[in-house]
Tab-separated table of C-alpha atoms and ligand atoms in Angstrom:
chain	number	residue	atom	x	y	z
A	18	MET	CA	153.594	35.547	88.132
A	19	LYS	CA	151.293	37.957	86.561
A	20	ASP	CA	147.669	38.467	87.569
A	21	TYR	CA	145.545	39.280	84.423
A	22	SER	CA	143.701	41.952	86.128
A	23	SER	CA	146.405	44.269	84.985
A	24	PRO	CA	146.272	43.712	81.146
A	25	GLY	CA	147.931	46.933	80.254
A	26	THR	CA	151.226	45.634	81.557
A	27	THR	CA	151.353	42.275	79.607
A	28	GLY	CA	153.572	43.794	76.955
A	29	LEU	CA	155.997	45.386	79.624
A	30	VAL	CA	156.862	41.900	81.288
A	31	MET	CA	158.167	40.324	78.043
A	32	HIS	CA	161.777	39.609	77.854
A	33	GLU	CA	163.433	39.989	74.368
A	34	SER	CA	166.911	39.762	73.613
A	35	LEU	CA	168.734	41.651	70.876
A	36	LEU	CA	168.664	40.308	67.246
A	37	TRP	CA	172.412	40.100	67.419
A	38	GLU	CA	171.978	37.544	70.276
A	39	LYS	CA	169.438	35.617	68.420
A	40	GLY	CA	171.207	35.534	64.984
A	41	LYS	CA	172.767	32.337	63.963
A	42	GLN	CA	174.955	32.000	60.850
A	43	GLY	CA	173.167	30.636	57.892
A	44	LYS	CA	169.706	31.627	58.968
A	45	LYS	CA	167.846	33.615	56.256
A	46	GLY	CA	164.863	35.787	55.922
A	47	TYR	CA	164.346	35.385	52.146
A	48	SER	CA	165.239	33.101	49.322
A	49	LEU	CA	166.479	34.130	45.914
A	50	PRO	CA	166.724	31.997	42.687
A	51	LYS	CA	170.131	30.530	41.990
A	52	ARG	CA	172.654	33.400	40.717
A	53	ASP	CA	173.287	33.106	37.151
A	54	VAL	CA	175.703	36.144	36.798
A	55	GLU	CA	179.248	36.630	38.158
A	56	HIS	CA	179.643	37.446	41.761
A	57	TYR	CA	180.440	40.974	42.223
A	58	PRO	CA	181.336	42.336	45.696
A	59	LEU	CA	179.582	45.266	47.051
A	60	ASP	CA	181.252	48.442	48.095
A	61	LYS	CA	184.173	47.573	50.562
A	62	GLU	CA	182.798	50.177	52.962
A	63	LEU	CA	179.421	48.413	53.118
A	64	ALA	CA	181.183	45.130	53.622
A	65	ARG	CA	183.132	46.377	56.441
A	66	GLU	CA	180.117	46.877	58.594
A	67	ASN	CA	180.655	46.617	62.242
A	68	PRO	CA	178.945	44.838	64.069
A	69	PRO	CA	177.866	42.654	60.931
A	70	LEU	CA	174.179	42.214	60.530
A	71	PRO	CA	173.112	39.041	62.212
A	72	ASP	CA	171.443	36.181	60.250
A	73	LEU	CA	167.781	35.672	61.124
A	74	SER	CA	164.644	34.194	59.589
A	75	GLU	CA	161.745	36.283	58.612
A	76	LEU	CA	159.897	34.901	61.554
A	77	ASP	CA	162.602	35.791	64.094
A	78	VAL	CA	162.490	39.356	62.746
A	79	ILE	CA	158.676	39.632	62.821
A	80	ARG	CA	158.326	38.273	66.277
A	81	HIS	CA	161.178	40.472	67.407
A	82	TYR	CA	159.776	43.758	66.319
A	83	THR	CA	156.248	42.711	67.123
A	84	ARG	CA	157.446	42.020	70.839
A	85	VAL	CA	159.201	45.189	71.092
A	86	SER	CA	156.353	47.158	69.892
A	87	GLN	CA	154.251	45.874	72.803
A	88	TRP	CA	157.076	47.230	75.152
A	89	ASN	CA	155.044	50.241	75.212
A	90	PHE	CA	152.093	51.724	76.696
A	91	GLY	CA	149.392	53.696	74.853
A	92	VAL	CA	145.651	54.508	74.885
A	93	ASP	CA	145.162	51.309	73.007
A	94	THR	CA	146.549	49.254	75.619
A	95	GLY	CA	145.151	50.770	78.884
A	96	MET	CA	144.090	53.864	80.796
A	97	TYR	CA	146.371	56.854	80.253
A	98	PRO	CA	145.305	59.371	82.655
A	99	LEU	CA	148.015	61.957	81.901
A	100	GLY	CA	146.581	65.392	82.888
A	101	SER	CA	146.713	68.202	80.525
A	102	CYS	CA	147.538	65.825	77.694
A	103	THR	CA	144.082	64.537	76.846
A	104	MET	CA	145.140	61.048	75.960
A	105	LYS	CA	141.769	59.868	74.768
A	106	TYR	CA	141.023	57.251	72.209
A	107	ASN	CA	141.588	58.186	68.721
A	108	PRO	CA	138.946	56.321	66.582
A	109	LYS	CA	140.450	54.358	63.856
A	110	THR	CA	138.100	55.430	61.203
A	111	ASN	CA	139.623	59.125	61.452
A	112	GLU	CA	143.141	57.396	60.644
A	113	LYS	CA	141.496	55.616	57.775
A	114	GLN	CA	140.153	58.823	56.216
A	115	ALA	CA	143.417	60.441	56.518
A	116	ALA	CA	145.072	57.398	54.739
A	117	LEU	CA	142.841	57.642	51.597
A	118	PRO	CA	145.060	57.818	48.666
A	119	GLY	CA	143.583	60.873	47.465
A	120	PHE	CA	144.849	62.658	50.387
A	121	THR	CA	148.163	60.897	50.876
A	122	ASN	CA	149.122	61.206	47.203
A	123	ALA	CA	148.156	65.043	47.013
A	124	HIS	CA	151.121	67.109	46.690
A	125	PRO	CA	150.893	70.940	48.047
A	126	LEU	CA	152.258	72.085	44.697
A	127	LEU	CA	149.355	70.755	42.605
A	128	PRO	CA	147.507	73.326	40.690
A	129	LEU	CA	144.449	74.708	42.675
A	130	GLN	CA	141.939	73.067	40.447
A	131	MET	CA	143.458	69.694	41.377
A	132	SER	CA	143.443	70.428	45.039
A	133	GLN	CA	139.787	71.616	45.587
A	134	GLY	CA	138.842	68.806	47.772
A	135	ALA	CA	141.808	69.327	50.164
A	136	LEU	CA	141.215	73.182	50.286
A	137	ARG	CA	137.397	72.607	50.858
A	138	ILE	CA	138.507	70.417	53.945
A	139	MET	CA	140.656	73.081	55.235
A	140	PHE	CA	138.004	75.893	54.539
A	141	GLU	CA	135.231	73.858	56.368
A	142	LEU	CA	137.489	72.737	59.230
A	143	GLU	CA	138.246	76.503	59.940
A	144	GLY	CA	134.568	77.065	59.940
A	145	PHE	CA	133.887	74.103	62.261
A	146	LEU	CA	136.614	75.322	64.596
A	147	ALA	CA	135.041	79.002	64.717
A	148	GLU	CA	131.640	77.494	65.432
A	149	ILE	CA	132.872	75.236	68.326
A	150	THR	CA	134.951	78.152	69.997
A	151	GLY	CA	132.493	81.032	69.142
A	152	LEU	CA	135.481	82.745	67.548
A	153	HIS	CA	135.275	84.605	64.305
A	154	ALA	CA	138.320	83.379	62.089
A	155	VAL	CA	140.761	80.562	62.102
A	156	SER	CA	144.265	79.653	61.021
A	157	LEU	CA	145.328	76.090	60.548
A	158	GLN	CA	149.030	76.682	59.908
A	159	PRO	CA	150.650	76.315	63.420
A	160	ALA	CA	151.979	72.923	64.030
A	161	ALA	CA	151.461	72.468	67.717
A	162	GLY	CA	150.152	74.270	70.771
A	163	ALA	CA	153.240	76.199	71.491
A	164	HIS	CA	153.399	77.220	67.835
A	165	GLY	CA	149.761	78.431	68.194
A	166	GLU	CA	151.002	80.538	71.044
A	167	TYR	CA	153.923	82.020	69.195
A	168	THR	CA	151.413	82.820	66.438
A	169	GLY	CA	149.198	84.489	69.089
A	170	MET	CA	151.936	86.478	70.537
A	171	ARG	CA	153.006	87.745	67.032
A	172	ILE	CA	149.571	88.830	66.389
A	173	PHE	CA	149.319	90.682	69.778
A	174	HIS	CA	152.787	92.473	68.790
A	175	ALA	CA	151.468	93.383	65.222
A	176	TYR	CA	148.023	94.656	66.578
A	177	HIS	CA	149.698	96.948	69.083
A	178	GLN	CA	152.218	98.299	66.633
A	179	ASP	CA	149.289	99.238	64.366
A	180	ASN	CA	147.317	100.665	67.356
A	181	SER	CA	148.984	102.070	70.517
A	182	GLY	CA	152.623	101.249	69.805
A	183	THR	CA	155.058	98.727	70.947
A	184	LYS	CA	154.046	97.192	74.488
A	185	ASN	CA	156.661	95.042	76.390
A	186	LYS	CA	155.084	93.056	79.128
A	187	ILE	CA	152.582	90.078	79.253
A	188	LEU	CA	150.717	88.596	82.346
A	189	ILE	CA	150.847	84.940	82.737
A	190	PRO	CA	149.378	83.022	85.802
A	191	ASP	CA	151.949	80.909	87.859
A	192	SER	CA	149.825	77.785	86.800
A	193	ALA	CA	150.506	78.314	83.136
A	194	HIS	CA	152.256	75.602	80.926
A	195	GLY	CA	155.866	76.455	80.457
A	196	THR	CA	155.197	77.003	76.783
A	197	ASN	CA	153.306	80.288	77.656
A	198	PRO	CA	156.134	82.395	78.982
A	199	ALA	CA	158.449	80.695	76.486
A	200	SER	CA	156.284	81.788	73.494
A	201	ALA	CA	155.795	85.382	74.898
A	202	THR	CA	159.557	85.782	75.387
A	203	MET	CA	160.411	84.629	71.798
A	204	CYS	CA	157.969	87.483	70.495
A	205	GLY	CA	159.877	90.113	72.624
A	206	PHE	CA	157.586	90.245	75.667
A	207	LYS	CA	158.592	90.053	79.179
A	208	PRO	CA	156.309	87.772	81.052
A	209	VAL	CA	154.902	89.049	84.423
A	210	THR	CA	153.739	86.163	86.754
A	211	LEU	CA	150.296	86.444	88.298
A	212	LYS	CA	149.994	84.375	91.540
A	213	SER	CA	146.889	82.087	91.518
A	214	ASP	CA	144.394	82.860	94.499
A	215	SER	CA	143.644	80.422	97.229
A	216	GLN	CA	140.775	78.973	94.943
A	217	GLY	CA	143.526	77.945	92.290
A	218	VAL	CA	142.301	80.703	89.784
A	219	ILE	CA	143.536	84.278	88.767
A	220	SER	CA	141.720	87.098	90.849
A	221	PRO	CA	140.535	90.448	89.130
A	222	ASP	CA	142.384	92.215	91.837
A	223	ALA	CA	145.881	90.428	90.706
A	224	VAL	CA	145.191	91.546	87.246
A	225	LYS	CA	144.339	95.095	88.223
A	226	GLU	CA	147.509	95.401	90.220
A	227	ASN	CA	149.794	94.146	87.350
A	228	MET	CA	148.070	95.510	84.113
A	229	ASP	CA	149.449	98.927	82.846
A	230	SER	CA	149.826	100.797	79.534
A	231	GLU	CA	153.008	98.917	78.814
A	232	THR	CA	151.273	95.698	79.141
A	233	ALA	CA	150.133	94.005	75.888
A	234	GLY	CA	147.695	91.629	77.468
A	235	ILE	CA	147.372	88.345	79.276
A	236	MET	CA	147.859	84.710	78.350
A	237	VAL	CA	145.135	82.672	80.477
A	238	THR	CA	144.660	78.968	80.222
A	239	ASN	CA	140.884	77.908	80.514
A	240	PRO	CA	139.985	75.582	82.017
A	241	ASN	CA	143.561	76.019	83.884
A	242	THR	CA	146.188	73.568	84.449
A	243	LEU	CA	144.515	72.820	87.770
A	244	GLY	CA	141.528	71.722	85.941
A	245	LEU	CA	139.505	74.623	87.240
A	246	PHE	CA	137.316	77.057	85.507
A	247	GLU	CA	138.615	80.702	85.425
A	248	ASP	CA	135.398	81.937	87.082
A	249	HIS	CA	136.360	85.610	86.657
A	250	ILE	CA	137.283	85.436	83.063
A	251	LYS	CA	134.665	88.030	81.939
A	252	GLU	CA	135.858	90.453	84.573
A	253	ILE	CA	139.645	89.804	83.802
A	254	SER	CA	139.031	90.339	80.098
A	255	GLU	CA	137.263	93.722	80.792
A	256	ILE	CA	140.133	94.982	82.712
A	257	ILE	CA	142.839	93.964	80.264
A	258	HIS	CA	140.698	95.686	77.300
A	259	SER	CA	140.024	98.802	79.261
A	260	GLN	CA	143.712	99.312	79.239
A	261	GLY	CA	144.121	98.634	75.433
A	262	GLY	CA	145.312	94.936	76.208
A	263	LEU	CA	144.402	91.780	74.450
A	264	VAL	CA	143.495	88.289	75.975
A	265	TYR	CA	144.884	84.976	74.799
A	266	CYS	CA	143.553	81.828	75.735
A	267	ASP	CA	145.736	78.702	75.752
A	268	GLY	CA	142.963	76.295	74.742
A	269	ALA	CA	144.895	73.001	75.085
A	270	ASN	CA	142.055	71.981	77.584
A	271	MET	CA	139.358	72.337	75.137
A	272	ASN	CA	138.227	68.873	75.668
A	273	ALA	CA	136.476	70.325	78.753
A	274	PHE	CA	133.990	72.419	76.759
A	275	LEU	CA	133.566	71.544	73.273
A	276	GLY	CA	130.870	73.786	71.721
A	277	ILE	CA	129.619	74.728	75.472
A	278	VAL	CA	131.441	77.986	76.079
A	279	ASP	CA	131.386	80.698	73.618
A	280	MET	CA	135.101	82.009	74.029
A	281	GLN	CA	134.401	85.354	72.481
A	282	ASP	CA	131.671	86.014	74.910
A	283	THR	CA	134.250	85.359	77.847
A	284	GLY	CA	136.362	88.132	76.300
A	285	ILE	CA	139.027	86.131	74.380
A	286	ASP	CA	140.706	87.673	71.452
A	287	VAL	CA	142.903	84.866	70.570
A	288	LEU	CA	142.811	81.358	71.271
A	289	HIS	CA	144.663	78.101	70.230
A	290	ILE	CA	143.391	74.437	70.061
A	291	ASN	CA	145.496	71.297	70.154
A	292	LEU	CA	144.080	69.311	67.316
A	293	HIS	CA	146.345	66.483	68.510
A	294	LYS	CA	144.916	66.515	72.042
A	295	THR	CA	141.125	67.172	71.453
A	296	PHE	CA	140.320	66.227	67.780
A	297	SER	CA	141.595	62.548	67.369
A	298	THR	CA	145.323	62.434	66.462
A	299	PRO	CA	147.647	60.069	68.608
A	300	HIS	CA	150.243	62.156	70.125
A	301	GLY	CA	153.100	61.629	72.642
A	302	GLY	CA	155.700	60.599	70.185
A	303	GLY	CA	156.592	64.019	69.200
A	304	GLY	CA	154.012	64.661	66.278
A	305	PRO	CA	152.838	65.694	63.831
A	306	GLY	CA	150.520	67.918	65.581
A	307	SER	CA	148.362	70.808	64.819
A	308	GLY	CA	147.664	73.921	66.853
A	309	PRO	CA	145.010	76.093	64.887
A	310	VAL	CA	144.604	79.712	66.034
A	311	CYS	CA	141.116	81.312	66.321
A	312	VAL	CA	140.763	85.058	66.560
A	313	THR	CA	138.034	87.767	66.692
A	314	ARG	CA	137.067	89.653	63.545
A	315	GLU	CA	139.091	92.501	64.463
A	316	LEU	CA	142.254	90.425	64.528
A	317	GLU	CA	141.500	88.411	61.431
A	318	PRO	CA	143.644	90.594	59.042
A	319	TYR	CA	146.620	89.451	61.167
A	320	LEU	CA	146.369	85.823	60.459
A	321	PRO	CA	149.123	83.928	58.866
A	322	ILE	CA	149.166	83.578	54.962
A	323	PRO	CA	148.322	82.083	52.596
A	324	ARG	CA	144.817	81.717	53.618
A	325	VAL	CA	142.158	79.471	51.924
A	326	VAL	CA	139.415	81.658	50.383
A	327	LYS	CA	136.195	80.695	48.732
A	328	GLU	CA	135.365	82.322	45.593
A	329	ASN	CA	132.572	81.794	42.890
A	330	HIS	CA	134.615	79.452	40.930
A	331	GLY	CA	135.921	77.311	43.902
A	332	TYR	CA	138.621	77.561	46.743
A	333	SER	CA	141.971	79.272	46.278
A	334	LEU	CA	144.960	80.480	48.378
A	335	SER	CA	145.488	84.042	49.027
A	336	SER	CA	148.360	86.029	50.267
A	337	ASP	CA	146.741	89.212	49.825
A	338	PHE	CA	146.403	90.405	53.332
A	339	GLN	CA	148.502	93.483	53.977
A	340	SER	CA	148.565	93.255	57.855
A	341	SER	CA	149.446	89.373	57.987
A	342	ILE	CA	152.054	88.488	60.299
A	343	GLY	CA	153.411	86.283	57.278
A	344	LYS	CA	153.981	82.400	56.890
A	345	LEU	CA	154.936	80.241	59.877
A	346	HIS	CA	154.900	76.737	58.295
A	347	SER	CA	155.901	75.232	55.015
A	348	PHE	CA	152.752	75.149	52.710
A	349	TYR	CA	149.686	75.276	54.990
A	350	GLY	CA	150.378	73.298	58.022
A	351	ASN	CA	150.167	69.527	59.008
A	352	PHE	CA	147.373	68.498	56.484
A	353	GLY	CA	147.141	64.908	57.791
A	354	VAL	CA	146.081	66.107	61.266
A	355	MET	CA	143.550	68.352	59.810
A	356	ILE	CA	141.754	65.588	58.024
A	357	LYS	CA	141.420	63.546	61.342
A	358	ALA	CA	139.969	66.522	63.099
A	359	TYR	CA	137.611	67.098	60.325
A	360	SER	CA	136.519	63.356	60.091
A	361	TYR	CA	136.221	63.291	63.762
A	362	ILE	CA	134.082	66.464	64.059
A	363	LEU	CA	131.826	65.067	61.436
A	364	SER	CA	131.441	61.751	62.818
A	365	MET	CA	130.653	63.216	66.225
A	366	GLY	CA	128.186	65.853	65.105
A	367	GLN	CA	125.868	67.198	67.929
A	368	GLU	CA	127.468	64.562	70.162
A	369	LEU	CA	130.652	66.694	70.645
A	370	GLU	CA	129.136	68.491	73.511
A	371	LYS	CA	128.601	65.109	75.261
A	372	VAL	CA	132.294	64.424	74.933
A	373	SER	CA	132.986	67.265	77.302
A	374	GLN	CA	130.182	66.680	79.533
A	375	THR	CA	131.403	63.036	79.976
A	376	ALA	CA	134.980	64.154	80.289
A	377	VAL	CA	134.031	66.531	83.159
A	378	LEU	CA	131.758	63.896	84.854
A	379	ASN	CA	134.529	61.362	84.778
A	380	ALA	CA	137.098	63.598	86.284
A	381	ASN	CA	134.654	64.718	89.144
A	382	TYR	CA	133.772	61.077	89.916
A	383	ILE	CA	137.522	60.301	90.394
A	384	ARG	CA	137.931	63.605	92.490
A	385	GLN	CA	134.943	62.712	94.635
A	386	ARG	CA	135.923	59.054	95.247
A	387	LEU	CA	139.695	59.649	96.052
A	388	LYS	CA	139.261	62.921	97.878
A	389	GLU	CA	139.606	61.085	101.377
A	390	THR	CA	142.576	58.953	100.099
A	391	PHE	CA	144.822	61.774	98.613
A	392	ARG	CA	144.875	65.356	99.514
A	393	LEU	CA	142.902	67.538	97.223
A	394	PRO	CA	144.583	71.029	97.326
A	395	TYR	CA	141.494	72.697	95.709
A	396	ASP	CA	138.160	71.071	96.961
A	397	ARG	CA	135.761	72.479	94.384
A	398	PRO	CA	134.058	70.860	91.346
A	399	CYS	CA	136.589	70.427	88.474
A	400	MET	CA	136.503	70.506	84.856
A	401	HIS	CA	138.166	67.651	82.741
A	402	GLU	CA	141.000	66.965	85.198
A	403	CYS	CA	141.718	66.805	88.885
A	404	VAL	CA	144.766	67.361	90.897
A	405	PHE	CA	145.756	65.587	94.190
A	406	THR	CA	148.848	65.910	96.155
A	407	ASP	CA	151.147	63.375	98.047
A	408	GLU	CA	150.806	65.237	101.386
A	409	LEU	CA	148.924	62.498	103.351
A	410	GLN	CA	151.391	59.895	102.100
A	411	GLU	CA	154.365	61.823	103.158
A	412	ASN	CA	153.704	60.868	106.711
A	413	TYR	CA	155.010	57.524	105.551
A	414	LYS	CA	157.892	58.913	103.448
A	415	VAL	CA	156.085	58.038	100.345
A	416	ALA	CA	156.206	60.370	97.402
A	417	THR	CA	154.140	61.211	94.258
A	418	ILE	CA	156.924	59.451	92.170
A	419	ASP	CA	156.624	56.171	94.197
A	420	ILE	CA	152.916	56.270	93.468
A	421	ALA	CA	153.230	56.934	90.037
A	422	LYS	CA	155.807	54.105	89.496
A	423	ARG	CA	153.632	51.539	91.457
A	424	LEU	CA	150.606	52.481	89.226
A	425	LEU	CA	152.644	50.745	86.533
A	426	ASP	CA	152.524	47.454	88.468
A	427	TYR	CA	148.505	47.767	88.176
A	428	GLY	CA	148.518	48.171	84.536
A	429	PHE	CA	147.804	52.007	84.413
A	430	HIS	CA	149.830	54.969	82.777
A	431	PRO	CA	150.608	57.280	85.784
A	432	PRO	CA	148.929	60.707	85.876
A	433	THR	CA	150.870	63.878	85.157
A	434	ILE	CA	153.061	64.508	88.249
A	435	TYR	CA	154.852	67.392	89.711
A	436	PHE	CA	152.741	69.820	87.387
A	437	PRO	CA	151.466	72.440	87.728
A	438	SER	CA	154.360	73.257	89.889
A	439	ILE	CA	152.543	75.602	92.285
A	440	VAL	CA	151.025	72.305	93.869
A	441	HIS	CA	153.678	70.279	95.958
A	442	GLY	CA	153.832	66.825	94.726
A	443	ALA	CA	151.071	67.348	92.211
A	444	MET	CA	149.249	64.230	90.586
A	445	MET	CA	147.120	65.482	87.841
A	446	VAL	CA	144.453	63.007	86.649
A	447	GLU	CA	142.604	63.463	83.324
A	448	PRO	CA	140.431	60.302	82.565
A	449	THR	CA	138.960	61.578	79.328
A	450	GLU	CA	135.492	60.762	78.078
A	451	CYS	CA	136.648	57.474	76.751
A	452	GLU	CA	137.118	55.373	79.815
A	453	SER	CA	134.150	53.281	81.052
A	454	LYS	CA	133.062	53.287	84.672
A	455	ASP	CA	134.304	49.911	85.062
A	456	GLU	CA	137.795	51.055	83.995
A	457	ILE	CA	137.766	54.222	85.994
A	458	ASP	CA	136.633	52.128	89.111
A	459	ARG	CA	139.698	49.810	88.478
A	460	PHE	CA	141.858	52.984	88.581
A	461	ILE	CA	140.347	54.230	91.798
A	462	GLN	CA	140.766	50.877	93.338
A	463	ALA	CA	144.486	50.694	92.459
A	464	MET	CA	145.017	54.178	93.723
A	465	ALA	CA	143.324	53.237	96.957
A	466	GLN	CA	145.411	50.153	97.155
A	467	ILE	CA	148.577	52.078	96.766
A	468	ALA	CA	147.511	54.505	99.378
A	469	TRP	CA	147.005	51.574	101.808
A	470	GLU	CA	150.357	49.968	100.835
A	471	ALA	CA	152.006	53.496	101.614
A	472	GLU	CA	150.909	53.064	105.003
A	473	ASP	CA	151.380	49.507	105.470
A	474	GLU	CA	154.303	48.378	103.225
A	475	PRO	CA	156.018	51.430	101.856
A	476	ASN	CA	159.027	49.468	100.636
A	477	LEU	CA	156.739	48.235	97.864
A	478	LEU	CA	156.350	51.610	96.566
A	479	TRP	CA	159.936	52.796	96.975
A	480	SER	CA	161.234	49.994	94.836
A	481	ALA	CA	158.276	49.890	92.226
A	482	PRO	CA	157.562	49.174	89.459
A	483	HIS	CA	158.206	45.285	90.172
A	484	SER	CA	156.218	43.673	87.223
A	485	THR	CA	157.865	45.450	84.473
A	486	ILE	CA	161.100	44.255	82.989
A	487	MET	CA	162.715	47.769	83.634
A	488	LYS	CA	162.767	48.335	87.192
A	489	ARG	CA	162.970	51.740	89.057
A	490	LEU	CA	165.638	53.879	86.958
A	491	ASP	CA	167.484	56.858	87.671
A	492	GLU	CA	165.431	58.959	85.264
A	493	THR	CA	168.128	61.569	84.554
A	494	THR	CA	170.834	59.027	83.664
A	495	ALA	CA	168.150	57.156	81.652
A	496	ALA	CA	167.461	60.357	79.554
A	497	ARG	CA	170.860	61.615	79.283
A	498	HIS	CA	172.815	58.292	78.853
A	499	PRO	CA	170.459	55.847	77.668
A	500	HIS	CA	171.744	52.142	77.690
A	501	LEU	CA	171.145	50.882	74.196
A	502	THR	CA	173.155	47.888	73.919
A	503	GLY	CA	173.461	44.762	75.613
A	504	ASP	CA	171.784	43.012	78.548
A	505	LEU	CA	168.262	44.040	79.338
A	506	LYS	CA	168.440	43.329	83.164
A	507	GLY	CA	168.657	47.153	83.608
A	508	PRO	CA	171.334	49.680	83.646
A	509	GLU	CA	174.280	49.290	85.917
B	3	PLP	C1	149.911	70.608	75.730
B	3	PLP	C2	149.924	71.916	76.175
B	3	PLP	C3	150.567	72.935	75.692
B	3	PLP	C4	151.545	72.758	74.396
B	3	PLP	O1	151.055	72.016	73.308
B	3	PLP	P1	152.233	71.413	72.295
B	3	PLP	O2	151.239	70.833	71.114
B	3	PLP	O3	152.836	70.221	73.089
B	3	PLP	O4	153.063	72.468	71.960
B	3	PLP	C5	150.360	74.316	75.960
B	3	PLP	N1	149.405	74.491	77.138
B	3	PLP	C6	148.840	73.734	77.565
B	3	PLP	C7	147.906	73.848	78.773
B	3	PLP	C8	149.035	72.177	77.310
B	3	PLP	O5	148.348	71.260	77.954
C-alpha cells in the first residue's frame, strides 16, 4: 500500500462512508435524564425530515468529521507550491492574537473611546505597510486583491476627473492576472493588452507605442506572473507619467521583496497588497481576505472613507475627505485579517527582508535543479516563483495536467498549471520561504521521477492519481455536477 515517504497523502487515502450508511437505530450521541413532563411532538414539518437523520454515537460523529477533515490538503499537511498564491505557513501565534476576546467581542458600532486599541492597530498597520512598500498612505478597506485593484481604478478615475478629464483606456500586459482587466473594465476603462517581450517582461517600446492622451495609465504586476522582475519599470513609469497617466502595481507578489524595493521610487502611484497571501492569513477557501491599497502623497485625498486618524486625544474615524472615492466595504474592512498581519509583522520585525530573500533563493534553487528536466521558457534568474512548461514531455504525449495529477501520488499539491496563459502548458512553482531544503529536495526528486515516468511509463501519468481515493476526475463535470451522495468509488 502506501509508502510513508509521501506523508501529505495520508488523509487522501482514507475511505469513509456516509453517516447515513453508518447509522444504526438506537445509537445515541447524548444522554438525557428521564423525562418528567408530557411528551410533546415537535412541529410536523420537522418530523417529516427526509431522509431521517441517522442514529449515531458521539464517537461515530467525531471520527467521521475528523476523518473527513483530513480529506484535504493544506499548508499544514504538505508542500503547496501553488504559484502566484503564496501558500506559505501561517504561524499559529497570529491566529491566537486575532482570537483574543478583546478583538473577537469588539463591535464596530462601539463608541470610539471603547475601540481605541482596535483603531490603533489599524493606524499602525497602515504605517507598517507604508514603510514596507515605500508609499505614503494606506487604506485597509478592500476585502481582497481584486477589490484593491477596483479601489485603485476608482482612484485613477477620480484623479483624472479632477485633472485632465476623463480617460478611457488602460494598458495591461498579457501576463496579468485575470482580475486586472476585470477591475479596469468595472471602472469604465477599456483594457489595452501589451505583449510581453522575449524576456517575459514589458518593453518600454511597447508602452510608448500604446500610450496616448486617452489612456489613464498602466496596471503592472511586479514581480510579474512569470516570477520575473519588471526591469524597465522606472522607464515605463516615466513614459506613463510624461503623458499624464498613472501607474498601478498589482502587488499580490509582494512576498518577493518585502521591505527591499521602494515602490514609489520605481514610479508606482497605487499598489495593492494581499494580506492573505503575504501576511499570514490562511487562504484558498474563499476568504476572508484583505487587499490594502497604498498610494502616493498626491493620491491620498482619494482613499476610501472613513479613515482612521490620530489626534491629540486618541484615534478616531474621519469621513472629512472631500475628494474620497467613498466607502467600499461595510465598516472598515476585514479586521481579523488585519490583526494577523499586524501580529506577523511585529513578530518578524527586521527579519521580514529575510522572508523575501529566502523565498527568492528557494525558487531559484528549484529553477536551477529542474531546468534540464522541464523546459524553462525564460531562462534567467527569477523572483519568488519559476515557470516551466511540458514541452519536453509532449514528445511522450504527457501534458502538464498529467504531471500535476501524478504529483498527488507523491504527496505534493501541484503547482499552478496553465497560468500564465502566455506560456503553453505552464507549471508555475512557488515554494515560499517556509520549506526546508530537505522538503524542496523531495519535491525536486518527485518532479524528476515523474519526468522519467513520462518517458518510460506514460500510462502511469495518464491515469494518475492512483493513491488517492478519488482518481482522475472529469474536472468540468466535477465542478458543475458534484456527486454529493452515495458511493465513494467515484463518479459514474
Ligand atoms: C491572487 C492574485 C490576485 C487576486 O487576489 P484576490 O485576493 O484573490 O482577489 C491578483 N493578482 C495577482 C497577481 C494574484 O496573484
